[in-house]
Amino acid sequence: MQISVTPEFAVRLREELRTTGKSVHNPHGGRNTCELEHALSEDMLRTSVGWANSYYAYESYANRAASYTEEWGIGWKGAAYETRFGSGFYTEIALHPLADVSALETYTPPDPNSTELYEEAAQLIASYKQDYWIVGVTVTTIFETVWRCAALSGC
Amino acid sequence: MDFVEEPELADRIPEISYRYHLAVAKRLVEMAST
């Protein structure tokens, strides 16, 4: 069993399960402490590297600030909404680093060989390989990453 | 930006994302093998 939840639902789960409430929960797996996965007795842990982690990166990039800029240079901002079940929020793009084509000449994409990117995966393997099925993930948002960097017309 | 009007960019920019994700996938597979 493996379950991914949005960060806002993770808050509710933490309250229900009485966990510390201080851990990062990224549904894609990036920089996730897996506290909820342990509490829910899940069988599989995901560890993710890639741009998709940026969707909920306000906890890891900006100490829960409302806006942040991640390693691709894409700026994000939080957006609140209301439902009959309560308040919520999501993150949306606020800045496209390649919106101006001339920026491509000086643009430096993130280094996929950076040791830091794989520290979480290494830690998960070292700590839990005997007890969990651990899956390494890079959400293949190849086109979406381009779309978000470049602000493509008609998208 | 419009890739139809600027086909050179349609090759150049996706290549950045493709290379990144390919390198990450290879690295994660290597980690699983050790």
mmCIF file with all atom_site columns, N, CA, C and O in Angstrom, chain A residues 49 71-72 98 101 104-105 109-110 118 122 137-139 142 145-146 151-153, chain B residues 1-3 6 9 12-14 16-21 23-25 27-28 31:
data_model
loop_
_atom_site.group_PDB
_atom_site.id
_atom_site.type_symbol
_atom_site.label_atom_id
_atom_site.label_alt_id
_atom_site.label_comp_id
_atom_site.label_asym_id
_atom_site.label_entity_id
_atom_site.label_seq_id
_atom_site.pdbx_PDB_ins_code
_atom_site.Cartn_x
_atom_site.Cartn_y
_atom_site.Cartn_z
_atom_site.occupancy
_atom_site.B_iso_or_equiv
_atom_site.pdbx_formal_charge
_atom_site.auth_seq_id
_atom_site.auth_comp_id
_atom_site.auth_asym_id
_atom_site.auth_atom_id
_atom_site.pdbx_PDB_model_num
ATOM 1   N N  . VAL A 1 49  ? 13.195 12.928 -7.204  1.00 0.00 ? 49  VAL A N  1
ATOM 2   C CA . VAL A 1 49  ? 14.099 13.989 -7.647  1.00 0.00 ? 49  VAL A CA 1
ATOM 3   C C  . VAL A 1 49  ? 13.522 14.523 -8.953  1.00 0.00 ? 49  VAL A C  1
ATOM 4   O O  . VAL A 1 49  ? 13.228 13.746 -9.853  1.00 0.00 ? 49  VAL A O  1
ATOM 5   N N  . GLU A 1 71  ? 15.030 25.700 -7.919  1.00 0.00 ? 71  GLU A N  1
ATOM 6   C CA . GLU A 1 71  ? 16.321 25.568 -8.588  1.00 0.00 ? 71  GLU A CA 1
ATOM 7   C C  . GLU A 1 71  ? 16.269 25.817 -10.096 1.00 0.00 ? 71  GLU A C  1
ATOM 8   O O  . GLU A 1 71  ? 17.302 26.079 -10.715 1.00 0.00 ? 71  GLU A O  1
ATOM 9   N N  . TRP A 1 72  ? 15.095 25.718 -10.700 1.00 0.00 ? 72  TRP A N  1
ATOM 10  C CA . TRP A 1 72  ? 14.978 26.013 -12.129 1.00 0.00 ? 72  TRP A CA 1
ATOM 11  C C  . TRP A 1 72  ? 14.829 27.507 -12.375 1.00 0.00 ? 72  TRP A C  1
ATOM 12  O O  . TRP A 1 72  ? 14.805 27.951 -13.528 1.00 0.00 ? 72  TRP A O  1
ATOM 13  N N  . LEU A 1 98  ? 12.421 31.819 -18.459 1.00 0.00 ? 98  LEU A N  1
ATOM 14  C CA . LEU A 1 98  ? 12.763 31.941 -19.879 1.00 0.00 ? 98  LEU A CA 1
ATOM 15  C C  . LEU A 1 98  ? 11.645 32.613 -20.670 1.00 0.00 ? 98  LEU A C  1
ATOM 16  O O  . LEU A 1 98  ? 11.547 32.424 -21.889 1.00 0.00 ? 98  LEU A O  1
ATOM 17  N N  . VAL A 1 101 ? 13.185 35.273 -24.319 1.00 0.00 ? 101 VAL A N  1
ATOM 18  C CA . VAL A 1 101 ? 14.091 34.345 -25.005 1.00 0.00 ? 101 VAL A CA 1
ATOM 19  C C  . VAL A 1 101 ? 15.555 34.694 -24.774 1.00 0.00 ? 101 VAL A C  1
ATOM 20  O O  . VAL A 1 101 ? 16.413 33.803 -24.690 1.00 0.00 ? 101 VAL A O  1
ATOM 21  N N  . LEU A 1 104 ? 17.769 32.890 -22.264 1.00 0.00 ? 104 LEU A N  1
ATOM 22  C CA . LEU A 1 104 ? 18.330 31.566 -22.542 1.00 0.00 ? 104 LEU A CA 1
ATOM 23  C C  . LEU A 1 104 ? 19.852 31.597 -22.660 1.00 0.00 ? 104 LEU A C  1
ATOM 24  O O  . LEU A 1 104 ? 20.531 30.608 -22.365 1.00 0.00 ? 104 LEU A O  1
ATOM 25  N N  . GLU A 1 105 ? 20.375 32.723 -23.076 1.00 0.00 ? 105 GLU A N  1
ATOM 26  C CA . GLU A 1 105 ? 21.827 32.830 -23.278 1.00 0.00 ? 105 GLU A CA 1
ATOM 27  C C  . GLU A 1 105 ? 22.600 32.756 -21.962 1.00 0.00 ? 105 GLU A C  1
ATOM 28  O O  . GLU A 1 105 ? 23.759 32.354 -21.934 1.00 0.00 ? 105 GLU A O  1
ATOM 29  N N  . PRO A 1 109 ? 20.548 25.763 -15.991 1.00 0.00 ? 109 PRO A N  1
ATOM 30  C CA . PRO A 1 109 ? 19.594 24.824 -15.398 1.00 0.00 ? 109 PRO A CA 1
ATOM 31  C C  . PRO A 1 109 ? 20.216 24.124 -14.191 1.00 0.00 ? 109 PRO A C  1
ATOM 32  O O  . PRO A 1 109 ? 21.441 24.146 -14.014 1.00 0.00 ? 109 PRO A O  1
ATOM 33  N N  . PRO A 1 110 ? 19.410 23.503 -13.364 1.00 0.00 ? 110 PRO A N  1
ATOM 34  C CA . PRO A 1 110 ? 19.966 22.791 -12.203 1.00 0.00 ? 110 PRO A CA 1
ATOM 35  C C  . PRO A 1 110 ? 20.836 21.614 -12.637 1.00 0.00 ? 110 PRO A C  1
ATOM 36  O O  . PRO A 1 110 ? 20.631 21.033 -13.704 1.00 0.00 ? 110 PRO A O  1
ATOM 37  N N  . TYR A 1 118 ? 20.323 13.806 -4.068  1.00 0.00 ? 118 TYR A N  1
ATOM 38  C CA . TYR A 1 118 ? 20.131 12.382 -3.796  1.00 0.00 ? 118 TYR A CA 1
ATOM 39  C C  . TYR A 1 118 ? 20.327 12.018 -2.322  1.00 0.00 ? 118 TYR A C  1
ATOM 40  O O  . TYR A 1 118 ? 20.305 10.843 -1.970  1.00 0.00 ? 118 TYR A O  1
ATOM 41  N N  . ALA A 1 122 ? 19.362 8.449  -0.514  1.00 0.00 ? 122 ALA A N  1
ATOM 42  C CA . ALA A 1 122 ? 20.391 7.653  0.159   1.00 0.00 ? 122 ALA A CA 1
ATOM 43  C C  . ALA A 1 122 ? 20.015 7.384  1.608   1.00 0.00 ? 122 ALA A C  1
ATOM 44  O O  . ALA A 1 122 ? 20.210 6.277  2.126   1.00 0.00 ? 122 ALA A O  1
ATOM 45  N N  . VAL A 1 137 ? 11.819 7.992  -7.807  1.00 0.00 ? 137 VAL A N  1
ATOM 46  C CA . VAL A 1 137 ? 10.905 8.589  -8.775  1.00 0.00 ? 137 VAL A CA 1
ATOM 47  C C  . VAL A 1 137 ? 11.506 9.857  -9.351  1.00 0.00 ? 137 VAL A C  1
ATOM 48  O O  . VAL A 1 137 ? 12.043 10.684 -8.625  1.00 0.00 ? 137 VAL A O  1
ATOM 49  N N  . THR A 1 138 ? 11.444 10.002 -10.679 1.00 0.00 ? 138 THR A N  1
ATOM 50  C CA . THR A 1 138 ? 11.570 11.329 -11.272 1.00 0.00 ? 138 THR A CA 1
ATOM 51  C C  . THR A 1 138 ? 10.348 11.482 -12.156 1.00 0.00 ? 138 THR A C  1
ATOM 52  O O  . THR A 1 138 ? 10.210 10.826 -13.186 1.00 0.00 ? 138 THR A O  1
ATOM 53  N N  . VAL A 1 139 ? 9.416  12.255 -11.673 1.00 0.00 ? 139 VAL A N  1
ATOM 54  C CA . VAL A 1 139 ? 8.175  12.453 -12.422 1.00 0.00 ? 139 VAL A CA 1
ATOM 55  C C  . VAL A 1 139 ? 8.566  13.050 -13.768 1.00 0.00 ? 139 VAL A C  1
ATOM 56  O O  . VAL A 1 139 ? 9.219  14.086 -13.826 1.00 0.00 ? 139 VAL A O  1
ATOM 57  N N  . ILE A 1 142 ? 8.830  16.315 -18.522 1.00 0.00 ? 142 ILE A N  1
ATOM 58  C CA . ILE A 1 142 ? 9.794  16.933 -19.432 1.00 0.00 ? 142 ILE A CA 1
ATOM 59  C C  . ILE A 1 142 ? 9.171  18.132 -20.145 1.00 0.00 ? 142 ILE A C  1
ATOM 60  O O  . ILE A 1 142 ? 9.730  19.227 -20.156 1.00 0.00 ? 142 ILE A O  1
ATOM 61  N N  . THR A 1 145 ? 8.019  20.965 -17.571 1.00 0.00 ? 145 THR A N  1
ATOM 62  C CA . THR A 1 145 ? 9.126  21.790 -17.092 1.00 0.00 ? 145 THR A CA 1
ATOM 63  C C  . THR A 1 145 ? 9.437  22.882 -18.105 1.00 0.00 ? 145 THR A C  1
ATOM 64  O O  . THR A 1 145 ? 9.659  24.048 -17.755 1.00 0.00 ? 145 THR A O  1
ATOM 65  N N  . VAL A 1 146 ? 9.448  22.512 -19.375 1.00 0.00 ? 146 VAL A N  1
ATOM 66  C CA . VAL A 1 146 ? 9.687  23.491 -20.444 1.00 0.00 ? 146 VAL A CA 1
ATOM 67  C C  . VAL A 1 146 ? 8.599  24.551 -20.447 1.00 0.00 ? 146 VAL A C  1
ATOM 68  O O  . VAL A 1 146 ? 8.857  25.757 -20.525 1.00 0.00 ? 146 VAL A O  1
ATOM 69  N N  . ALA A 1 151 ? 6.989  29.833 -20.407 1.00 0.00 ? 151 ALA A N  1
ATOM 70  C CA . ALA A 1 151 ? 5.718  30.527 -20.596 1.00 0.00 ? 151 ALA A CA 1
ATOM 71  C C  . ALA A 1 151 ? 5.246  30.386 -22.034 1.00 0.00 ? 151 ALA A C  1
ATOM 72  O O  . ALA A 1 151 ? 5.095  31.373 -22.765 1.00 0.00 ? 151 ALA A O  1
ATOM 73  N N  . LEU A 1 152 ? 5.003  29.163 -22.459 1.00 0.00 ? 152 LEU A N  1
ATOM 74  C CA . LEU A 1 152 ? 4.629  28.909 -23.855 1.00 0.00 ? 152 LEU A CA 1
ATOM 75  C C  . LEU A 1 152 ? 3.278  29.512 -24.195 1.00 0.00 ? 152 LEU A C  1
ATOM 76  O O  . LEU A 1 152 ? 2.347  29.482 -23.389 1.00 0.00 ? 152 LEU A O  1
ATOM 77  N N  . SER A 1 153 ? 3.187  30.012 -25.394 1.00 0.00 ? 153 SER A N  1
ATOM 78  C CA . SER A 1 153 ? 1.922  30.579 -25.862 1.00 0.00 ? 153 SER A CA 1
ATOM 79  C C  . SER A 1 153 ? 0.892  29.480 -26.060 1.00 0.00 ? 153 SER A C  1
ATOM 80  O O  . SER A 1 153 ? 1.218  28.386 -26.514 1.00 0.00 ? 153 SER A O  1
ATOM 81  N N  . MET B 2 1   ? 6.202  32.845 -25.670 1.00 0.00 ? 1   MET B N  1
ATOM 82  C CA . MET B 2 1   ? 7.075  32.067 -26.551 1.00 0.00 ? 1   MET B CA 1
ATOM 83  C C  . MET B 2 1   ? 6.231  31.059 -27.334 1.00 0.00 ? 1   MET B C  1
ATOM 84  O O  . MET B 2 1   ? 5.337  30.422 -26.777 1.00 0.00 ? 1   MET B O  1
ATOM 85  N N  . ASP B 2 2   ? 6.512  30.940 -28.614 1.00 0.00 ? 2   ASP B N  1
ATOM 86  C CA . ASP B 2 2   ? 5.742  30.041 -29.463 1.00 0.00 ? 2   ASP B CA 1
ATOM 87  C C  . ASP B 2 2   ? 6.722  29.145 -30.235 1.00 0.00 ? 2   ASP B C  1
ATOM 88  O O  . ASP B 2 2   ? 7.475  29.636 -31.078 1.00 0.00 ? 2   ASP B O  1
ATOM 89  N N  . PHE B 2 3   ? 6.707  27.860 -29.942 1.00 0.00 ? 3   PHE B N  1
ATOM 90  C CA . PHE B 2 3   ? 7.648  26.936 -30.580 1.00 0.00 ? 3   PHE B CA 1
ATOM 91  C C  . PHE B 2 3   ? 7.362  26.745 -32.068 1.00 0.00 ? 3   PHE B C  1
ATOM 92  O O  . PHE B 2 3   ? 8.244  26.344 -32.827 1.00 0.00 ? 3   PHE B O  1
ATOM 93  N N  . GLU B 2 6   ? 9.145  29.594 -33.528 1.00 0.00 ? 6   GLU B N  1
ATOM 94  C CA . GLU B 2 6   ? 10.580 29.550 -33.239 1.00 0.00 ? 6   GLU B CA 1
ATOM 95  C C  . GLU B 2 6   ? 11.046 28.094 -33.071 1.00 0.00 ? 6   GLU B C  1
ATOM 96  O O  . GLU B 2 6   ? 11.323 27.642 -31.963 1.00 0.00 ? 6   GLU B O  1
ATOM 97  N N  . LEU B 2 9   ? 14.041 26.912 -30.961 1.00 0.00 ? 9   LEU B N  1
ATOM 98  C CA . LEU B 2 9   ? 13.824 26.845 -29.510 1.00 0.00 ? 9   LEU B CA 1
ATOM 99  C C  . LEU B 2 9   ? 13.090 25.565 -29.116 1.00 0.00 ? 9   LEU B C  1
ATOM 100 O O  . LEU B 2 9   ? 13.268 25.051 -28.019 1.00 0.00 ? 9   LEU B O  1
ATOM 101 N N  . ARG B 2 12  ? 15.900 23.257 -28.638 1.00 0.00 ? 12  ARG B N  1
ATOM 102 C CA . ARG B 2 12  ? 16.905 23.648 -27.644 1.00 0.00 ? 12  ARG B CA 1
ATOM 103 C C  . ARG B 2 12  ? 16.382 23.584 -26.202 1.00 0.00 ? 12  ARG B C  1
ATOM 104 O O  . ARG B 2 12  ? 17.056 23.051 -25.316 1.00 0.00 ? 12  ARG B O  1
ATOM 105 N N  . ILE B 2 13  ? 15.214 24.129 -25.958 1.00 0.00 ? 13  ILE B N  1
ATOM 106 C CA . ILE B 2 13  ? 14.728 24.209 -24.574 1.00 0.00 ? 13  ILE B CA 1
ATOM 107 C C  . ILE B 2 13  ? 14.284 22.837 -24.033 1.00 0.00 ? 13  ILE B C  1
ATOM 108 O O  . ILE B 2 13  ? 14.676 22.458 -22.928 1.00 0.00 ? 13  ILE B O  1
ATOM 109 N N  . PRO B 2 14  ? 13.502 22.061 -24.765 1.00 0.00 ? 14  PRO B N  1
ATOM 110 C CA . PRO B 2 14  ? 13.147 20.727 -24.237 1.00 0.00 ? 14  PRO B CA 1
ATOM 111 C C  . PRO B 2 14  ? 14.366 19.831 -24.007 1.00 0.00 ? 14  PRO B C  1
ATOM 112 O O  . PRO B 2 14  ? 14.335 18.945 -23.162 1.00 0.00 ? 14  PRO B O  1
ATOM 113 N N  . ILE B 2 16  ? 17.052 20.645 -22.586 1.00 0.00 ? 16  ILE B N  1
ATOM 114 C CA . ILE B 2 16  ? 17.526 20.909 -21.224 1.00 0.00 ? 16  ILE B CA 1
ATOM 115 C C  . ILE B 2 16  ? 16.772 20.018 -20.241 1.00 0.00 ? 16  ILE B C  1
ATOM 116 O O  . ILE B 2 16  ? 17.369 19.343 -19.401 1.00 0.00 ? 16  ILE B O  1
ATOM 117 N N  . SER B 2 17  ? 15.451 20.015 -20.360 1.00 0.00 ? 17  SER B N  1
ATOM 118 C CA . SER B 2 17  ? 14.620 19.229 -19.449 1.00 0.00 ? 17  SER B CA 1
ATOM 119 C C  . SER B 2 17  ? 14.838 17.730 -19.653 1.00 0.00 ? 17  SER B C  1
ATOM 120 O O  . SER B 2 17  ? 14.925 16.963 -18.695 1.00 0.00 ? 17  SER B O  1
ATOM 121 N N  . TYR B 2 18  ? 14.941 17.329 -20.907 1.00 0.00 ? 18  TYR B N  1
ATOM 122 C CA . TYR B 2 18  ? 15.154 15.907 -21.217 1.00 0.00 ? 18  TYR B CA 1
ATOM 123 C C  . TYR B 2 18  ? 16.468 15.404 -20.610 1.00 0.00 ? 18  TYR B C  1
ATOM 124 O O  . TYR B 2 18  ? 16.505 14.350 -19.958 1.00 0.00 ? 18  TYR B O  1
ATOM 125 N N  . ARG B 2 19  ? 17.531 16.158 -20.793 1.00 0.00 ? 19  ARG B N  1
ATOM 126 C CA . ARG B 2 19  ? 18.838 15.738 -20.267 1.00 0.00 ? 19  ARG B CA 1
ATOM 127 C C  . ARG B 2 19  ? 18.829 15.658 -18.749 1.00 0.00 ? 19  ARG B C  1
ATOM 128 O O  . ARG B 2 19  ? 19.429 14.760 -18.147 1.00 0.00 ? 19  ARG B O  1
ATOM 129 N N  . TYR B 2 20  ? 18.176 16.604 -18.138 1.00 0.00 ? 20  TYR B N  1
ATOM 130 C CA . TYR B 2 20  ? 18.087 16.614 -16.674 1.00 0.00 ? 20  TYR B CA 1
ATOM 131 C C  . TYR B 2 20  ? 17.368 15.357 -16.168 1.00 0.00 ? 20  TYR B C  1
ATOM 132 O O  . TYR B 2 20  ? 17.877 14.633 -15.320 1.00 0.00 ? 20  TYR B O  1
ATOM 133 N N  . HIS B 2 21  ? 16.179 15.113 -16.697 1.00 0.00 ? 21  HIS B N  1
ATOM 134 C CA . HIS B 2 21  ? 15.391 13.981 -16.210 1.00 0.00 ? 21  HIS B CA 1
ATOM 135 C C  . HIS B 2 21  ? 16.055 12.642 -16.536 1.00 0.00 ? 21  HIS B C  1
ATOM 136 O O  . HIS B 2 21  ? 15.969 11.689 -15.760 1.00 0.00 ? 21  HIS B O  1
ATOM 137 N N  . ALA B 2 23  ? 19.309 12.088 -16.703 1.00 0.00 ? 23  ALA B N  1
ATOM 138 C CA . ALA B 2 23  ? 20.422 11.918 -15.753 1.00 0.00 ? 23  ALA B CA 1
ATOM 139 C C  . ALA B 2 23  ? 19.908 11.509 -14.381 1.00 0.00 ? 23  ALA B C  1
ATOM 140 O O  . ALA B 2 23  ? 20.493 10.644 -13.716 1.00 0.00 ? 23  ALA B O  1
ATOM 141 N N  . VAL B 2 24  ? 18.810 12.119 -13.968 1.00 0.00 ? 24  VAL B N  1
ATOM 142 C CA . VAL B 2 24  ? 18.232 11.783 -12.661 1.00 0.00 ? 24  VAL B CA 1
ATOM 143 C C  . VAL B 2 24  ? 17.758 10.326 -12.651 1.00 0.00 ? 24  VAL B C  1
ATOM 144 O O  . VAL B 2 24  ? 18.015 9.578  -11.695 1.00 0.00 ? 24  VAL B O  1
ATOM 145 N N  . ALA B 2 25  ? 17.081 9.922  -13.704 1.00 0.00 ? 25  ALA B N  1
ATOM 146 C CA . ALA B 2 25  ? 16.573 8.546  -13.767 1.00 0.00 ? 25  ALA B CA 1
ATOM 147 C C  . ALA B 2 25  ? 17.720 7.543  -13.710 1.00 0.00 ? 25  ALA B C  1
ATOM 148 O O  . ALA B 2 25  ? 17.649 6.533  -12.993 1.00 0.00 ? 25  ALA B O  1
ATOM 149 N N  . ARG B 2 27  ? 20.661 7.975  -12.372 1.00 0.00 ? 27  ARG B N  1
ATOM 150 C CA . ARG B 2 27  ? 21.265 8.000  -11.030 1.00 0.00 ? 27  ARG B CA 1
ATOM 151 C C  . ARG B 2 27  ? 20.415 7.214  -10.021 1.00 0.00 ? 27  ARG B C  1
ATOM 152 O O  . ARG B 2 27  ? 20.947 6.470  -9.195  1.00 0.00 ? 27  ARG B O  1
ATOM 153 N N  . LEU B 2 28  ? 19.085 7.376  -10.099 1.00 0.00 ? 28  LEU B N  1
ATOM 154 C CA . LEU B 2 28  ? 18.214 6.661  -9.172  1.00 0.00 ? 28  LEU B CA 1
ATOM 155 C C  . LEU B 2 28  ? 18.283 5.152  -9.406  1.00 0.00 ? 28  LEU B C  1
ATOM 156 O O  . LEU B 2 28  ? 18.257 4.366  -8.457  1.00 0.00 ? 28  LEU B O  1
ATOM 157 N N  . MET B 2 31  ? 21.412 3.907  -7.845  1.00 0.00 ? 31  MET B N  1
ATOM 158 C CA . MET B 2 31  ? 21.307 3.820  -6.389  1.00 0.00 ? 31  MET B CA 1
ATOM 159 C C  . MET B 2 31  ? 20.548 2.563  -5.971  1.00 0.00 ? 31  MET B C  1
ATOM 160 O O  . MET B 2 31  ? 20.854 1.956  -4.945  1.00 0.00 ? 31  MET B O  1
#
